[in-house]
Tab-separated table of C-alpha atoms in Angstrom:
chain	number	residue	atom	x	y	z
Z	3	MET	CA	56.265	166.668	-113.947
Z	4	ILE	CA	55.859	164.310	-110.764
Z	5	GLN	CA	52.851	162.643	-112.299
Z	6	THR	CA	54.946	162.059	-115.535
Z	7	ILE	CA	57.825	160.570	-113.384
Z	8	LYS	CA	55.401	158.264	-111.529
Z	9	LYS	CA	53.854	156.967	-114.618
Z	10	ALA	CA	57.323	156.145	-116.031
Z	11	PHE	CA	58.078	154.416	-112.862
Z	12	LEU	CA	54.976	152.306	-113.117
Z	13	ALA	CA	55.511	151.579	-116.489
Z	14	LEU	CA	59.173	150.058	-115.650
Z	15	ALA	CA	57.564	148.175	-112.618
Z	16	LEU	CA	55.051	146.703	-115.107
Z	17	VAL	CA	57.879	145.662	-117.374
Z	18	ALA	CA	60.095	144.339	-115.099
Z	19	ALA	CA	57.163	142.251	-113.403
Z	20	VAL	CA	56.132	140.687	-116.699
Z	21	GLY	CA	59.715	139.889	-117.603
Z	22	ALA	CA	60.068	138.242	-113.953
Z	23	ALA	CA	56.775	136.421	-114.716
Z	24	GLY	CA	58.091	135.050	-118.124
Z	25	GLU	CA	61.413	133.933	-116.758
Z	26	ALA	CA	59.733	132.120	-113.691
Z	27	SER	CA	57.442	130.513	-116.359
Z	28	ALA	CA	60.124	129.577	-118.550
Z	29	GLU	CA	61.791	127.542	-115.920
Z	30	ILE	CA	60.936	123.997	-115.836
Z	31	LEU	CA	60.779	122.117	-112.915
Z	32	ILE	CA	61.654	118.630	-112.710
Z	33	ASN	CA	61.147	116.448	-109.393
Z	34	GLY	CA	62.768	113.506	-108.566
Z	35	ALA	CA	63.177	111.411	-105.154
Z	36	GLY	CA	64.936	108.440	-103.742
Z	37	ALA	CA	68.340	106.956	-102.966
Z	38	THR	CA	70.410	108.604	-100.275
Z	39	PHE	CA	73.360	106.672	-101.594
Z	40	PRO	CA	74.326	108.884	-104.524
Z	41	TYR	CA	72.906	112.030	-103.006
Z	42	PRO	CA	76.018	113.919	-102.810
Z	43	LEU	CA	76.926	113.242	-106.417
Z	44	TYR	CA	73.371	114.149	-107.618
Z	45	SER	CA	73.490	117.347	-105.561
Z	46	LYS	CA	76.581	118.528	-107.533
Z	47	TRP	CA	75.253	117.228	-110.916
Z	48	PHE	CA	72.029	119.064	-110.457
Z	49	SER	CA	73.726	122.441	-109.348
Z	50	GLU	CA	76.363	122.422	-112.141
Z	51	TYR	CA	73.799	121.299	-114.894
Z	52	ALA	CA	71.788	124.605	-113.720
Z	53	LYS	CA	74.749	126.234	-115.472
Z	54	VAL	CA	74.408	124.255	-118.669
Z	55	ASP	CA	70.666	124.695	-119.154
Z	56	LYS	CA	69.151	127.798	-117.351
Z	57	SER	CA	65.765	126.999	-118.275
Z	58	VAL	CA	65.438	123.863	-116.038
Z	59	LYS	CA	65.588	123.183	-112.523
Z	60	PHE	CA	65.873	119.898	-110.529
Z	61	ASN	CA	64.379	119.436	-107.155
Z	62	TYR	CA	65.663	116.007	-105.611
Z	63	GLN	CA	64.361	114.539	-102.244
Z	64	SER	CA	66.955	112.280	-100.608
Z	65	ILE	CA	64.093	109.875	-98.928
Z	66	GLY	CA	65.603	106.221	-99.441
Z	67	SER	CA	65.009	103.974	-102.403
Z	68	GLY	CA	62.135	102.635	-101.236
Z	69	GLY	CA	60.389	106.111	-101.241
Z	70	GLY	CA	61.681	106.729	-105.008
Z	71	ILE	CA	60.165	103.596	-106.103
Z	72	LYS	CA	57.028	104.138	-104.411
Z	73	GLN	CA	56.761	107.816	-105.800
Z	74	ILE	CA	57.847	107.113	-109.305
Z	75	SER	CA	55.084	104.006	-109.429
Z	76	ALA	CA	52.610	106.531	-108.423
Z	77	GLN	CA	53.849	109.009	-110.974
Z	78	THR	CA	54.041	111.547	-108.419
Z	79	ILE	CA	57.469	112.474	-109.456
Z	80	ASN	CA	59.294	112.847	-112.774
Z	81	PHE	CA	62.254	110.485	-112.085
Z	82	GLY	CA	63.130	108.120	-109.247
Z	83	ALA	CA	66.432	107.047	-107.609
Z	84	SER	CA	67.134	103.542	-106.425
Z	85	ASP	CA	70.325	101.653	-105.549
Z	86	LYS	CA	68.239	98.382	-105.636
Z	87	PHE	CA	66.752	97.381	-108.959
Z	88	LEU	CA	63.025	96.723	-109.397
Z	89	THR	CA	61.543	93.220	-109.439
Z	90	ASP	CA	59.470	91.532	-112.215
Z	91	ALA	CA	56.354	92.299	-109.826
Z	92	GLU	CA	57.264	95.732	-109.280
Z	93	LEU	CA	57.735	96.557	-113.075
Z	94	LYS	CA	54.453	94.940	-113.714
Z	95	GLY	CA	52.832	97.111	-110.955
Z	96	ALA	CA	53.780	100.396	-112.565
Z	97	PRO	CA	51.460	102.319	-114.774
Z	98	GLY	CA	53.892	102.419	-117.777
Z	99	LYS	CA	57.191	101.026	-118.851
Z	100	LEU	CA	59.812	101.789	-116.142
Z	101	ILE	CA	63.393	102.033	-117.459
Z	102	HIS	CA	66.746	101.561	-115.456
Z	103	ILE	CA	69.384	104.027	-116.148
Z	104	PRO	CA	72.597	103.242	-114.260
Z	105	THR	CA	74.352	106.519	-113.359
Z	106	VAL	CA	77.310	105.280	-111.283
Z	107	MET	CA	78.676	102.595	-108.983
Z	108	GLY	CA	79.301	102.903	-105.310
Z	109	ALA	CA	81.171	100.963	-102.173
Z	110	VAL	CA	78.722	100.223	-99.357
Z	111	VAL	CA	81.495	100.325	-96.442
Z	112	VAL	CA	81.529	99.000	-92.939
Z	113	THR	CA	82.344	101.879	-90.650
Z	114	TYR	CA	82.654	101.847	-86.938
Z	115	ASN	CA	83.268	104.049	-83.709
Z	116	LEU	CA	86.083	102.478	-81.509
Z	117	PRO	CA	87.695	104.992	-79.101
Z	118	GLY	CA	91.402	104.151	-79.342
Z	119	VAL	CA	91.457	102.547	-82.688
Z	120	SER	CA	91.294	105.109	-85.502
Z	121	SER	CA	91.402	102.813	-88.463
Z	122	GLY	CA	92.902	99.488	-89.649
Z	123	ILE	CA	89.995	97.087	-88.859
Z	124	LYS	CA	89.717	94.029	-90.940
Z	125	LEU	CA	86.660	92.029	-91.002
Z	126	ASN	CA	85.817	88.731	-92.689
Z	127	SER	CA	82.384	88.019	-94.476
Z	128	GLU	CA	81.616	85.231	-91.719
Z	129	ASP	CA	82.381	87.507	-88.855
Z	130	LEU	CA	80.534	90.367	-90.165
Z	131	ALA	CA	77.135	88.445	-90.840
Z	132	ASN	CA	77.533	87.041	-87.350
Z	133	ILE	CA	77.685	90.650	-85.691
Z	134	TYR	CA	74.426	91.458	-87.610
Z	135	LEU	CA	72.855	88.073	-86.460
Z	136	GLY	CA	73.774	89.036	-82.865
Z	137	LYS	CA	76.017	86.128	-82.560
Z	138	ILE	CA	79.302	88.281	-82.122
Z	139	THR	CA	78.759	90.654	-79.588
Z	140	LYS	CA	81.907	91.807	-78.040
Z	141	TRP	CA	84.605	93.871	-79.874
Z	142	ASN	CA	87.387	91.622	-78.282
Z	143	ASP	CA	85.789	88.286	-79.743
Z	144	PRO	CA	88.704	85.877	-80.730
Z	145	ARG	CA	87.148	85.617	-83.990
Z	146	ILE	CA	87.698	89.476	-84.889
Z	147	ALA	CA	90.919	89.509	-83.100
Z	148	ASP	CA	92.262	86.711	-85.149
Z	149	ASP	CA	92.275	88.954	-88.252
Z	150	ASN	CA	93.233	91.878	-86.114
Z	151	LYS	CA	96.402	91.025	-84.591
Z	152	GLY	CA	98.350	93.939	-82.806
Z	153	ILE	CA	95.264	96.059	-82.589
Z	154	ASN	CA	93.992	96.171	-79.427
Z	155	LEU	CA	90.571	95.677	-79.421
Z	156	PRO	CA	88.222	96.819	-76.273
Z	157	ALA	CA	85.883	94.130	-74.184
Z	158	LYS	CA	82.759	96.387	-75.084
Z	159	PRO	CA	79.507	95.305	-76.585
Z	160	ILE	CA	79.042	95.951	-80.415
Z	161	ILE	CA	76.300	98.334	-80.934
Z	162	VAL	CA	74.915	97.335	-84.052
Z	163	VAL	CA	73.469	99.943	-86.446
Z	164	HIS	CA	71.231	99.447	-89.623
Z	165	ARG	CA	68.627	101.297	-91.810
Z	166	SER	CA	65.088	101.858	-90.499
Z	167	ASP	CA	63.768	102.842	-93.789
Z	168	GLY	CA	63.428	101.258	-97.232
Z	169	SER	CA	66.845	101.727	-98.509
Z	170	GLY	CA	69.017	100.276	-101.636
Z	171	THR	CA	72.056	100.662	-99.576
Z	172	THR	CA	70.368	97.841	-97.260
Z	173	SER	CA	69.466	95.807	-100.479
Z	174	ILE	CA	73.322	96.083	-101.372
Z	175	PHE	CA	74.485	94.961	-97.928
Z	176	THR	CA	72.049	92.149	-97.296
Z	177	ASP	CA	72.443	90.820	-100.992
Z	178	TYR	CA	76.060	90.351	-100.042
Z	179	LEU	CA	75.414	88.826	-96.518
Z	180	SER	CA	72.918	86.636	-98.082
Z	181	GLY	CA	75.852	85.225	-100.371
Z	182	VAL	CA	78.438	84.497	-97.787
Z	183	ASN	CA	76.119	83.263	-94.849
Z	184	ALA	CA	73.632	80.289	-95.239
Z	185	GLU	CA	72.014	81.124	-92.076
Z	186	TRP	CA	71.613	85.013	-93.026
Z	187	ALA	CA	70.235	83.799	-96.618
Z	188	GLN	CA	67.873	81.498	-94.472
Z	189	LYS	CA	66.607	83.732	-91.622
Z	190	VAL	CA	66.822	87.193	-92.926
Z	191	GLY	CA	67.455	87.093	-96.673
Z	192	LYS	CA	67.858	90.548	-98.917
Z	193	GLY	CA	65.884	93.339	-99.600
Z	194	ALA	CA	65.275	97.340	-99.000
Z	195	SER	CA	63.705	96.369	-95.880
Z	196	VAL	CA	64.563	93.317	-94.054
Z	197	LYS	CA	63.536	91.969	-90.191
Z	198	TRP	CA	66.961	92.904	-88.357
Z	199	PRO	CA	67.893	90.432	-85.710
Z	200	VAL	CA	69.543	92.858	-83.743
Z	201	GLY	CA	70.532	96.709	-83.500
Z	202	LEU	CA	69.152	100.278	-83.859
Z	203	GLY	CA	67.708	101.698	-86.702
Z	204	GLY	CA	68.836	105.201	-88.461
Z	205	LYS	CA	67.162	106.940	-91.493
Z	206	GLY	CA	69.176	107.413	-94.529
Z	207	ASN	CA	73.044	107.157	-95.297
Z	208	GLU	CA	72.824	110.560	-93.479
Z	209	GLY	CA	71.408	109.124	-90.444
Z	210	ILE	CA	73.483	106.068	-89.954
Z	211	ALA	CA	76.629	108.257	-90.408
Z	212	GLY	CA	75.171	110.654	-87.479
Z	213	GLN	CA	74.554	107.555	-85.503
Z	214	ILE	CA	78.198	106.067	-85.703
Z	215	LYS	CA	79.922	109.306	-85.291
Z	216	THR	CA	78.071	110.247	-81.887
Z	217	THR	CA	77.870	106.212	-80.685
Z	218	PRO	CA	81.093	104.896	-79.084
Z	219	TYR	CA	81.764	100.993	-79.988
Z	220	SER	CA	79.095	101.059	-82.797
Z	221	ILE	CA	79.100	99.567	-86.218
Z	222	GLY	CA	77.107	100.434	-89.443
Z	223	TYR	CA	77.074	100.346	-93.064
Z	224	VAL	CA	76.948	103.495	-95.342
Z	225	GLU	CA	77.767	104.732	-99.064
Z	226	LEU	CA	81.794	105.396	-99.236
Z	227	ALA	CA	81.261	109.184	-99.448
Z	228	TYR	CA	79.382	109.471	-96.497
Z	229	ALA	CA	81.920	107.920	-94.570
Z	230	PHE	CA	84.626	109.963	-95.859
Z	231	GLU	CA	82.682	113.288	-95.366
Z	232	ASN	CA	82.017	112.376	-91.883
Z	233	LYS	CA	85.542	111.301	-91.062
Z	234	LEU	CA	84.748	107.784	-90.405
Z	235	PRO	CA	86.751	104.891	-90.573
Z	236	TYR	CA	86.132	101.987	-92.738
Z	237	ALA	CA	86.715	98.484	-92.517
Z	238	SER	CA	88.653	96.295	-95.150
Z	239	LEU	CA	86.783	93.465	-96.237
Z	240	LYS	CA	87.837	90.246	-97.168
Z	241	ASN	CA	86.709	89.279	-100.903
Z	242	GLN	CA	85.745	86.154	-102.740
Z	243	ALA	CA	89.480	85.674	-103.397
Z	244	GLY	CA	90.584	85.753	-99.778
Z	245	VAL	CA	91.960	88.982	-100.016
Z	246	PHE	CA	91.423	91.969	-97.441
Z	247	VAL	CA	90.201	94.903	-99.728
Z	248	GLU	CA	89.671	98.375	-98.748
Z	249	PRO	CA	86.861	100.253	-100.618
Z	250	SER	CA	88.313	102.828	-103.158
Z	251	ILE	CA	87.303	103.833	-106.793
Z	252	LYS	CA	89.933	101.197	-108.063
Z	253	SER	CA	88.206	98.336	-105.876
Z	254	THR	CA	84.681	99.180	-106.899
Z	255	SER	CA	85.710	99.426	-110.464
Z	256	ALA	CA	87.478	95.928	-110.087
Z	257	ALA	CA	84.186	94.558	-108.784
Z	258	ALA	CA	82.127	96.027	-111.984
Z	259	ALA	CA	85.038	94.812	-114.453
Z	260	ALA	CA	84.088	90.976	-113.917
Z	261	ALA	CA	80.051	91.774	-113.718
Z	262	VAL	CA	79.825	94.248	-116.859
Z	263	LYS	CA	80.763	91.363	-119.162
Z	264	HIS	CA	77.416	89.791	-118.394
Z	265	MET	CA	75.496	93.104	-118.560
Z	266	PRO	CA	71.629	92.608	-119.208
Z	267	ALA	CA	69.840	94.763	-121.382
Z	268	ASP	CA	67.751	96.063	-118.639
Z	269	TYR	CA	70.703	96.774	-116.368
Z	270	ARG	CA	69.301	94.635	-113.358
Z	271	ILE	CA	72.464	93.201	-112.068
Z	272	SER	CA	74.104	92.732	-108.561
Z	273	LEU	CA	77.785	93.483	-108.154
Z	274	VAL	CA	78.211	91.899	-104.845
Z	275	ASN	CA	81.131	89.241	-104.229
Z	276	GLN	CA	82.427	89.516	-107.696
Z	277	PRO	CA	85.670	87.303	-108.465
Z	278	GLY	CA	89.068	89.137	-108.751
Z	279	LYS	CA	91.677	89.899	-105.714
Z	280	ASP	CA	91.282	93.515	-106.181
Z	281	ALA	CA	87.474	93.354	-105.974
Z	282	TYR	CA	85.808	95.010	-102.817
Z	283	PRO	CA	83.058	93.053	-102.207
Z	284	VAL	CA	79.795	95.383	-101.627
Z	285	VAL	CA	79.234	97.303	-104.568
Z	286	GLY	CA	76.293	98.037	-106.502
Z	287	PHE	CA	74.792	100.165	-109.136
Z	288	THR	CA	72.454	103.250	-108.655
Z	289	TRP	CA	69.982	103.800	-110.984
Z	290	LEU	CA	67.448	106.350	-111.986
Z	291	LEU	CA	64.153	105.182	-112.875
Z	292	VAL	CA	62.063	106.944	-115.767
Z	293	TYR	CA	59.154	106.117	-117.873
Z	294	GLU	CA	59.915	105.165	-121.336
Z	295	ASN	CA	56.762	107.198	-122.346
Z	296	GLN	CA	56.998	110.595	-121.032
Z	297	LYS	CA	53.634	112.167	-119.893
Z	298	ASP	CA	54.816	115.962	-120.193
Z	299	PRO	CA	56.720	116.321	-123.850
Z	300	ALA	CA	58.432	119.424	-122.326
Z	301	LYS	CA	59.951	117.922	-119.090
Z	302	GLY	CA	60.773	114.573	-120.635
Z	303	LYS	CA	62.870	116.488	-123.438
Z	304	LYS	CA	64.914	118.342	-120.588
Z	305	LEU	CA	65.046	114.855	-118.801
Z	306	VAL	CA	66.435	113.262	-121.696
Z	307	GLU	CA	69.069	116.033	-122.310
Z	308	PHE	CA	70.106	115.919	-118.775
Z	309	LEU	CA	70.699	112.060	-118.935
Z	310	ASN	CA	72.832	112.301	-122.055
Z	311	TRP	CA	74.810	114.881	-120.099
Z	312	SER	CA	75.198	112.778	-117.089
Z	313	MET	CA	76.709	110.103	-119.379
Z	314	THR	CA	79.512	112.289	-120.507
Z	315	LYS	CA	80.214	115.432	-118.431
Z	316	GLY	CA	78.568	114.138	-115.453
Z	317	GLN	CA	80.928	110.947	-115.275
Z	318	LYS	CA	83.946	112.987	-114.847
Z	319	MET	CA	82.587	114.341	-111.506
Z	320	ALA	CA	82.094	110.885	-110.157
Z	321	ALA	CA	85.410	109.933	-108.934
Z	322	PRO	CA	86.583	113.029	-107.146
Z	323	MET	CA	83.204	112.431	-105.106
Z	324	LEU	CA	84.277	108.806	-104.402
Z	325	TYR	CA	81.956	107.057	-106.929
Z	326	ALA	CA	83.052	104.908	-109.407
Z	327	PRO	CA	82.174	106.066	-113.251
Z	328	LEU	CA	80.348	103.543	-115.560
Z	329	PRO	CA	82.842	101.668	-117.789
Z	330	ASP	CA	82.695	103.000	-121.260
Z	331	SER	CA	80.955	99.826	-122.574
Z	332	VAL	CA	78.145	100.483	-120.178
Z	333	VAL	CA	78.021	104.192	-120.997
Z	334	LYS	CA	77.601	103.243	-124.909
Z	335	MET	CA	74.735	100.844	-123.922
Z	336	VAL	CA	72.982	103.578	-121.889
Z	337	GLN	CA	73.129	106.264	-124.384
Z	338	LYS	CA	71.277	103.989	-126.994
Z	339	THR	CA	68.612	103.430	-124.153
Z	340	ILE	CA	68.087	106.803	-123.213
Z	341	LYS	CA	67.318	107.156	-127.053
Z	342	THR	CA	64.318	104.983	-126.758
Z	343	ILE	CA	62.713	107.549	-124.339
Z	344	LYS	CA	59.925	109.052	-125.961
């Protein structure tokens, strides 16, 4: 009798083990890496999508746009993520045709830690460039004080913080500074990595937010969601129309409205310094980078299904997480592009 029960248990264990192995092999793992800028939203997308399609799992490493570009170019991941669009040379260097899929838009905000000043700082583009050039070194510099009447600015040195890794957030921020300051454009320029004139380096949007939070009298730049998550204040910046604008979904969308009229077929477009009194000046698209010809048909099919979902249900999740959803006209364009993935 005992032997019969033992045999029955062994048979059940074997069935369970075979079933578990079948389930494990049924799960398709899709690996991605890159931008920290959209990481809070992408995390939400991947966990929500797991409820839609239980046969697929997304593994995303938030390592910075530079790392994402490097890994997708080396084909060590299934998709890359970047807030910097690839140059012609970078696209040519890839082993196949890489497609840019814009997912959402975000604002790069200037955040600060000023004891005694919880919010309300205004900065014009010239002063911001001069802080990062190391030419404005004190918080109570008359050039900053002029735009902040009624705020008691401390006579303390400004501790400048910037990204140390290859970063799409840096690409957007330096693109903006290059457009508003000739000296910056000439001496430093724009890109995912630049030679910073002054400041301390931090890794990822997470690293910068953490440094600002723990360093009194510091200033830095992060994606809006990170400032909000870390309860950090952010400055109103003077836009091209001469208006001080606070970063928000509305002001991010206003920046995109002017640019999307000239949207190129490959989506490689800058959204900084757009015209319009409501436009926040430091805005960028964030893109997923995928190969037109997918090496693994099963993974390719699942990736395409996810991309289509991101253009519909996924877009509805953007605004609550402080990212601006794509304009309808861009969504329609992107849906056609997704159909070209083989």
